[in-house]
Coordinates of N, CA and C in Angstrom, one line a residue:
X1 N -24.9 -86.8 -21.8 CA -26.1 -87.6 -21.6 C -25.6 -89.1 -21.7
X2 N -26.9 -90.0 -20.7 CA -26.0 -91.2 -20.9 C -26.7 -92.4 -21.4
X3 N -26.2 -92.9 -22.0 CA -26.9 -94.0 -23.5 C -27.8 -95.4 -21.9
X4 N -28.3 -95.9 -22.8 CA -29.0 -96.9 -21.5 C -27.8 -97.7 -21.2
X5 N -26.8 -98.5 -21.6 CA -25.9 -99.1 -21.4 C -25.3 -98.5 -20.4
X6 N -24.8 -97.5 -20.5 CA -23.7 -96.9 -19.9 C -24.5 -96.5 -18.2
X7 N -25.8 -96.3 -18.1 CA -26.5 -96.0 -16.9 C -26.8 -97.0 -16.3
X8 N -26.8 -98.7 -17.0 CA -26.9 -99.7 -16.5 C -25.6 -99.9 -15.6
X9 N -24.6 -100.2 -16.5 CA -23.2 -99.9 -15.6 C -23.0 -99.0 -14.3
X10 N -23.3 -98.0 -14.8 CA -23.1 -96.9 -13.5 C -23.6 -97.2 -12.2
X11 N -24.8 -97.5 -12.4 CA -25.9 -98.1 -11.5 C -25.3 -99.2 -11.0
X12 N -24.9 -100.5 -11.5 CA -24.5 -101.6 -11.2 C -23.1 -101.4 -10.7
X13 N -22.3 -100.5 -11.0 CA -21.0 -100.1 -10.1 C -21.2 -99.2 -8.9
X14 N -22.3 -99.1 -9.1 CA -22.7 -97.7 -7.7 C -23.2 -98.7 -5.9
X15 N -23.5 -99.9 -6.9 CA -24.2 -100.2 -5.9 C -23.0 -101.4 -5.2
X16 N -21.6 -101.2 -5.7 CA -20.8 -102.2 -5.0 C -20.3 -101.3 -3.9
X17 N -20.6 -102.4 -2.7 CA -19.9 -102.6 -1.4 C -18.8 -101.7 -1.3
X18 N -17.8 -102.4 -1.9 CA -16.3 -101.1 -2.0 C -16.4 -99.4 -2.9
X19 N -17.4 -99.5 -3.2 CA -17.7 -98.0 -4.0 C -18.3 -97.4 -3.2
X20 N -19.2 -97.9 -2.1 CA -20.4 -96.9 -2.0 C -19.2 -96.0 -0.7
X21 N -18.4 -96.4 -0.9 CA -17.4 -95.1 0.4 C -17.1 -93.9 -0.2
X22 N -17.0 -93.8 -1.7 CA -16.4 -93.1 -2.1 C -17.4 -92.0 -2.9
X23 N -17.6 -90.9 -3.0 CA -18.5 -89.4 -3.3 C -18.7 -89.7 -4.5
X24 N -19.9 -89.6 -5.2 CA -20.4 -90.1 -6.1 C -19.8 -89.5 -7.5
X25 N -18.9 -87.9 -7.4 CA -18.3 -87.5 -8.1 C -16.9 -88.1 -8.7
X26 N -16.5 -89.3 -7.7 CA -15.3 -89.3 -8.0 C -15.3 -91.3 -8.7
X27 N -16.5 -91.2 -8.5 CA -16.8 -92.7 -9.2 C -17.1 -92.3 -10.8
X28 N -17.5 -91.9 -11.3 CA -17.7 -91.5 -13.0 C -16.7 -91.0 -13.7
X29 N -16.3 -91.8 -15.2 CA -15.8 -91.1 -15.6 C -16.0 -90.9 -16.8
X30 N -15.9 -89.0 -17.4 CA -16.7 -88.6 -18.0 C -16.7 -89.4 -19.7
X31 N -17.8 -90.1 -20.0 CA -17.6 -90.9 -21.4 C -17.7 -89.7 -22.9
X32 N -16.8 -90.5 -23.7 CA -16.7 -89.8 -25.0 C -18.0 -89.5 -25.6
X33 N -18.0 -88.5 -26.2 CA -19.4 -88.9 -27.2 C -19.2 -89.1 -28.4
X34 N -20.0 -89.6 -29.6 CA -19.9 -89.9 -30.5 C -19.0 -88.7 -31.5
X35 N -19.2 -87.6 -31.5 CA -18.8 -86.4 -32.6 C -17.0 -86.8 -32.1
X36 N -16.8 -86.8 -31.0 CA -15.2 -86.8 -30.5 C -14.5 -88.1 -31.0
X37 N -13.6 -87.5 -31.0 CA -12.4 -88.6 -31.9 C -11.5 -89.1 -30.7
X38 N -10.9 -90.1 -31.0 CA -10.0 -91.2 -30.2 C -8.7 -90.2 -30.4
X39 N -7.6 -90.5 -29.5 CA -6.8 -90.0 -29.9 C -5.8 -90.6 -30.9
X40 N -4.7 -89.3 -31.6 CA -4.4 -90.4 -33.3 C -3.0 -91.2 -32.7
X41 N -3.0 -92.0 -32.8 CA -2.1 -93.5 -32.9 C -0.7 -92.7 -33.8
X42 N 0.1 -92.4 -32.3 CA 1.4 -92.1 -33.1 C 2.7 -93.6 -33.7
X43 N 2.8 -93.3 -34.6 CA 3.9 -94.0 -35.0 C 4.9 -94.2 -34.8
X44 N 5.9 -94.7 -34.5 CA 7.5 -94.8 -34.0 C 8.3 -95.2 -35.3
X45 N 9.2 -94.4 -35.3 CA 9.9 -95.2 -36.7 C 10.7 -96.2 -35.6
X46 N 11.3 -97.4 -36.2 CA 12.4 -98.2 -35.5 C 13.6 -97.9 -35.9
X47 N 14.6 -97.8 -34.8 CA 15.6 -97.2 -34.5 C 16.6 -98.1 -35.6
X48 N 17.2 -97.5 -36.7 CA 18.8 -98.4 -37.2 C 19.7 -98.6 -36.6
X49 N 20.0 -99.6 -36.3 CA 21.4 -100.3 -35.2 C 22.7 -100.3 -36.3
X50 N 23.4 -99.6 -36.2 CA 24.8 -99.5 -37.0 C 26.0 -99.9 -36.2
X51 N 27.1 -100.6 -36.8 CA 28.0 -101.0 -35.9 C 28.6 -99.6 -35.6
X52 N 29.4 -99.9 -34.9 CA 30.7 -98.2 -34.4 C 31.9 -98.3 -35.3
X53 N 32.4 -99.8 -35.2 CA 33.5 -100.1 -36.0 C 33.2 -100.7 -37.4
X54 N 33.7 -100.7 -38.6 CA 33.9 -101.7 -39.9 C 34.1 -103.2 -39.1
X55 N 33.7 -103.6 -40.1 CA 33.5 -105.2 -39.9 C 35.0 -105.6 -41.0
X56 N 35.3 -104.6 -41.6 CA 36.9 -105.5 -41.9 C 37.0 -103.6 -42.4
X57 N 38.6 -103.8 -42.4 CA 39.1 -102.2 -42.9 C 40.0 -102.6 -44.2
X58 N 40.4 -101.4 -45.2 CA 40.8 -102.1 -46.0 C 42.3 -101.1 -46.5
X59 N 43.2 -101.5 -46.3 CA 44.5 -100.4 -46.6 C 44.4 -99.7 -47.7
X60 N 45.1 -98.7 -48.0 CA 45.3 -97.7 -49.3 C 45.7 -98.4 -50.6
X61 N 46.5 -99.3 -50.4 CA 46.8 -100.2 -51.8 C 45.7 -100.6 -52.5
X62 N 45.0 -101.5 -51.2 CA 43.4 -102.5 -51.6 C 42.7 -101.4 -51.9
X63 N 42.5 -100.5 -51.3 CA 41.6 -99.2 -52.1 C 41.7 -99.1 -53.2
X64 N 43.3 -98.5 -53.9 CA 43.0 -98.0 -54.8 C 43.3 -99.7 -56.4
X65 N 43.3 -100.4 -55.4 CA 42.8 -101.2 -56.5 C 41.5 -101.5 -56.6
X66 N 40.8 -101.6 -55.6 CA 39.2 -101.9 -55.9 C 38.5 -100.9 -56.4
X67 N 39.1 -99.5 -56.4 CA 38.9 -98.6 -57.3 C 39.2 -99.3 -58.5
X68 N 39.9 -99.3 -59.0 CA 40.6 -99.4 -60.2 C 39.8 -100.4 -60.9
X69 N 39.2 -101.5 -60.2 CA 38.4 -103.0 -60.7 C 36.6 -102.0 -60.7
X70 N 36.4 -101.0 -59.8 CA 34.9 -100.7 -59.9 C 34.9 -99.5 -60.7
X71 N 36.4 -98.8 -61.4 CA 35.7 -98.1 -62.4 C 35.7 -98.6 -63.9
X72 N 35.7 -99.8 -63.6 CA 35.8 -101.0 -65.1 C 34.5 -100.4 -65.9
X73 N 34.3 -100.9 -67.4 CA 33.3 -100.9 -68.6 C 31.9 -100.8 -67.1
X74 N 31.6 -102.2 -66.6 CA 30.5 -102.9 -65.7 C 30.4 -102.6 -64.3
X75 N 30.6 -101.2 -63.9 CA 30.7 -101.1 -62.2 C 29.9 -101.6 -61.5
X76 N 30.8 -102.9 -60.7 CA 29.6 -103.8 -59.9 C 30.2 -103.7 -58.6
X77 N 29.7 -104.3 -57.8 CA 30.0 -104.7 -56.0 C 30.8 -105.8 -56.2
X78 N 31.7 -105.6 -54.7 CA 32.6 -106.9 -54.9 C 32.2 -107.4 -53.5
X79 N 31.8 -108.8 -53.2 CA 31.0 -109.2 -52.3 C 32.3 -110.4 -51.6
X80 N 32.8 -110.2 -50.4 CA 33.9 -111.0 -50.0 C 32.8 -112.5 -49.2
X81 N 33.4 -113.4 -49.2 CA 32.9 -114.7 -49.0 C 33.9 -115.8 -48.3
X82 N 33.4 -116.4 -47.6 CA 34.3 -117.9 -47.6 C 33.8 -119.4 -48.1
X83 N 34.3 -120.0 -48.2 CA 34.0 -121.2 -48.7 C 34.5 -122.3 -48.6
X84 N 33.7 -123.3 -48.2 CA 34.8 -124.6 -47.6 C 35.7 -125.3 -48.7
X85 N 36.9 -125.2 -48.6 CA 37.7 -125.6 -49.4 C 39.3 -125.7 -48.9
X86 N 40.0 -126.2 -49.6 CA 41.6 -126.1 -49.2 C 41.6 -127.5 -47.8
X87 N 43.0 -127.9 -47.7 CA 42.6 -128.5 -46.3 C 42.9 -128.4 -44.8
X88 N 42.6 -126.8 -44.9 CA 42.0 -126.4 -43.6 C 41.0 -126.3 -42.8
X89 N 40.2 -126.1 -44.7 CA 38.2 -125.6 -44.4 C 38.1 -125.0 -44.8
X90 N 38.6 -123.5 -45.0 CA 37.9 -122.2 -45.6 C 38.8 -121.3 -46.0
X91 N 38.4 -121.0 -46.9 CA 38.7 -120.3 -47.9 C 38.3 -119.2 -48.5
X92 N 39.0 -117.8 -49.1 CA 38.5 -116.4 -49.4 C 38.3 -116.4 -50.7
X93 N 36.9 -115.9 -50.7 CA 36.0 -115.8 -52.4 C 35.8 -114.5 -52.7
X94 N 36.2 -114.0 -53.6 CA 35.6 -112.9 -53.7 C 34.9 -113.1 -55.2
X95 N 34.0 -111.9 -55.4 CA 32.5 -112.3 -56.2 C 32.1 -110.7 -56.5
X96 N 31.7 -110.6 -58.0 CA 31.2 -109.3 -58.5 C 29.6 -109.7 -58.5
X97 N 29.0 -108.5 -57.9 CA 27.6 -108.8 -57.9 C 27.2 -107.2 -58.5
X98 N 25.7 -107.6 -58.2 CA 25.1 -106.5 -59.0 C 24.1 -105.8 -57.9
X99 N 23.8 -106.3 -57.0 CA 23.4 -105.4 -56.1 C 23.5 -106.2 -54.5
X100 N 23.4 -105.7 -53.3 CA 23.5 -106.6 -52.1 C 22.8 -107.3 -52.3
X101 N 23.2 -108.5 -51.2 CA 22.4 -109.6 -50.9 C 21.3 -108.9 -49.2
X102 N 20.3 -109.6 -49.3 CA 19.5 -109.0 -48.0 C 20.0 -109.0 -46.3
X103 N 21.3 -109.7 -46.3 CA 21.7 -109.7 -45.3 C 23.0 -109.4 -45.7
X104 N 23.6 -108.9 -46.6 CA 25.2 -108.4 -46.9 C 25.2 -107.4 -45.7
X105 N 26.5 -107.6 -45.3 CA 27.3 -106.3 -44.6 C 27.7 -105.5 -45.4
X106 N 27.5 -104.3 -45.6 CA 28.3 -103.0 -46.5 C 29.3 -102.3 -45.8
X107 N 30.4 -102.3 -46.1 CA 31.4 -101.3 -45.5 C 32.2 -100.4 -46.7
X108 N 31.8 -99.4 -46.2 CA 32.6 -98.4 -46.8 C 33.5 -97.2 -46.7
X109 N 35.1 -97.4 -47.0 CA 35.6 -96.8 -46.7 C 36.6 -96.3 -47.6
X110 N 37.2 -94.9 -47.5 CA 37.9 -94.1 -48.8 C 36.9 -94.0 -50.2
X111 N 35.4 -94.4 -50.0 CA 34.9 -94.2 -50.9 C 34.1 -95.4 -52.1
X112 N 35.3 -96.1 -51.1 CA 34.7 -97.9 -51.7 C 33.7 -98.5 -50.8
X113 N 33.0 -99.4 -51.6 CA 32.2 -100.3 -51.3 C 32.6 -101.6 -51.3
X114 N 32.5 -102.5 -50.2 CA 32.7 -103.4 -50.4 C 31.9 -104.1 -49.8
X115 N 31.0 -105.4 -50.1 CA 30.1 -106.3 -49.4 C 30.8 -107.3 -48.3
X116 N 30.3 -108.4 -47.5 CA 30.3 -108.7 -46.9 C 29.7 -109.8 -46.7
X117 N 29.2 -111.1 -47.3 CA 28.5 -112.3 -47.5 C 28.2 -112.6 -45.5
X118 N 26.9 -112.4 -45.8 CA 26.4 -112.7 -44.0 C 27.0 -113.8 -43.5
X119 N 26.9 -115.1 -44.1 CA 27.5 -116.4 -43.7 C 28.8 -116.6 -43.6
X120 N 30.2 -115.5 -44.0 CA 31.4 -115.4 -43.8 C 31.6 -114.2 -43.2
X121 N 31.0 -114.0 -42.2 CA 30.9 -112.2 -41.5 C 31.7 -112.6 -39.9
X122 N 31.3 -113.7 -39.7 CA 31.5 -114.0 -38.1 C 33.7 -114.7 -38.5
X123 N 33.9 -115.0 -40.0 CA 35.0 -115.9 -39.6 C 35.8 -114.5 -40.4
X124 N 35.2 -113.2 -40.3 CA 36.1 -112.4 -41.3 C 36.3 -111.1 -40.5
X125 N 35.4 -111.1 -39.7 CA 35.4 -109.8 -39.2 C 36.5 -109.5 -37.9
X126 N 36.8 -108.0 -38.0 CA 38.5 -107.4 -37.8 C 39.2 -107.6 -38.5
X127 N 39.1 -108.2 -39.8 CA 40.3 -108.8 -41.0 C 40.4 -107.1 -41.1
X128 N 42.0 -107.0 -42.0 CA 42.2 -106.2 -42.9 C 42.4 -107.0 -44.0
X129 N 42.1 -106.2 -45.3 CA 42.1 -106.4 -46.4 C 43.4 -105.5 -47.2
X130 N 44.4 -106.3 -48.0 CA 45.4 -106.0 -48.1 C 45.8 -106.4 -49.7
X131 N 46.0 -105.5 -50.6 CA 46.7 -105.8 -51.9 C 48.5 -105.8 -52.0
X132 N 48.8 -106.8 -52.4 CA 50.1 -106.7 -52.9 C 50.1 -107.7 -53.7
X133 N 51.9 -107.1 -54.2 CA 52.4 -107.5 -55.6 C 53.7 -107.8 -55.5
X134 N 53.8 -108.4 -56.1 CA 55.4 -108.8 -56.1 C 55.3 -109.0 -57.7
X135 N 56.9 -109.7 -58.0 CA 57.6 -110.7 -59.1 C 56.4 -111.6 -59.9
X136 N 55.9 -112.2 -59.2 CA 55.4 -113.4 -59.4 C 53.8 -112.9 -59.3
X137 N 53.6 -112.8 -58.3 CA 52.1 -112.2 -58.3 C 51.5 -111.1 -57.5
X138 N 50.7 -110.9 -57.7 CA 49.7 -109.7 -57.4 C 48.1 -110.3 -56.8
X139 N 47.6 -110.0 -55.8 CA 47.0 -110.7 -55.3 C 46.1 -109.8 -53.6
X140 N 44.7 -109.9 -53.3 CA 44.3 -109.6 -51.9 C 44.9 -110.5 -50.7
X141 N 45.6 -109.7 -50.0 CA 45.8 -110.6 -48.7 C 45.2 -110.6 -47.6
X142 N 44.4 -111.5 -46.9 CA 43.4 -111.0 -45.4 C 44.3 -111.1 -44.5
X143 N 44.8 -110.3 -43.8 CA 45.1 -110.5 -42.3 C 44.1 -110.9 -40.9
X144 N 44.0 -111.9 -41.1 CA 42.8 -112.4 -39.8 C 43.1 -112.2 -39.2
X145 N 42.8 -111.8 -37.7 CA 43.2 -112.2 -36.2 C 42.7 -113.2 -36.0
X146 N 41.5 -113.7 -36.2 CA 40.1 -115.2 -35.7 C 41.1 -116.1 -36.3
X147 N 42.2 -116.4 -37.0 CA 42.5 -117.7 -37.8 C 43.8 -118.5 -36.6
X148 N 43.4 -119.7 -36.4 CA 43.8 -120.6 -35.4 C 44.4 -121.2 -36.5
X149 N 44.4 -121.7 -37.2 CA 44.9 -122.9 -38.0 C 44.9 -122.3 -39.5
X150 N 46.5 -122.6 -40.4 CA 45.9 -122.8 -41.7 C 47.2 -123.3 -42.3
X151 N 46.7 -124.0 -43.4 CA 47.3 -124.5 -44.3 C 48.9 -124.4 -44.7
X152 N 49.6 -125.2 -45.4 CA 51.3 -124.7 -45.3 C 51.3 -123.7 -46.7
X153 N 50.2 -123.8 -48.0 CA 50.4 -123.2 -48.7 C 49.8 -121.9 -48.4
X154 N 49.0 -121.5 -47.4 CA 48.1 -120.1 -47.5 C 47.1 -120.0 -48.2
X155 N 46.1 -121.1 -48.5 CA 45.2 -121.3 -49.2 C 43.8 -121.7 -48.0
X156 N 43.9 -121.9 -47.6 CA 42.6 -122.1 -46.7 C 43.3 -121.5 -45.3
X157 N 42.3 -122.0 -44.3 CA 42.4 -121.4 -42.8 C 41.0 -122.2 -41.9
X158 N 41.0 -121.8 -40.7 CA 40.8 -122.4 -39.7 C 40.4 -121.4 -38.6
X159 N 38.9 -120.9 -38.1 CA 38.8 -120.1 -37.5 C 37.9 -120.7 -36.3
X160 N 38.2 -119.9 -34.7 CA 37.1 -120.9 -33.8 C 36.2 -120.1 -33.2

């Protein structure tokens, strides 16, 4: 049945020029009634974009020492960073944290976690991350590919 609105309409679309060609069945179309429901509004979840590759890889050595530092008293995150310093520019920080930051990179691999500080992500990434020791010292080494320029002591670097 049809509400007075809706027969106003009909009426007023019936009587256009370009309609009146067409069989009066195929001009209407059938309106909802009140008891019937809309249909339900599906949801989409949004799809997670994951890289394919790690954003830095980290050898067996640097594993099992960052093992070694995360099964400490305080098991925290170790969050890698750079920082303007040395006189090249920049420089590698590393930092115990207590949970990510909202834009950290997480990579994990052999079982480790290691962060990723968003703001040193573009001048770090394809690094390997490398532990060694010697005589003298014991220490993480980054192998960059991105590093154009650095320092005569190996304390800063220079990425473009």
């Amino acid at each position: 049945m049809l509400s007075a609105v809706a027969r106003r309409r009909v009426s007023h679309v019936l009587r256009s020029p370009v309609l009146s060609a067409f069989p009066y069945s195929c001009r209407l179309r059938p309106l909802m009634s009140e008891a019937s429901q809309p249909p339900p509004v599906v949801k989409r979840t949004r799809p997670t974009i994951r890289s394919t590759k790690a954003a830095i890889t980290i050898t067996s050595p640097a594993a099992q020492r960052l093992r070694a530092l995360l099964e400490g008293p305080n098991p925290q995150l170790i969050r890698i960073g750079v920082r303007n310093k040395g006189c090249a520019g920049l420089s590698y920080h590393l930092d115990y944290v207590d949970k990510p930051g909202k834009f950290d990179e997480v990579v994990e691999q052999d079982g480790i976690k290691v962060l990723i500080d968003s703001r040193a992500l573009f001048s770090i990434i394809g690094s390997e991350m490398d532990w060694q020791e010697d005589a003298l010292s014991a220490k993480f080494v980054f192998n960059n590919p991105n590093i154009k320029d650095a320092c005569g002591c190996g304390e800063s670097f220079t990425v473009s």
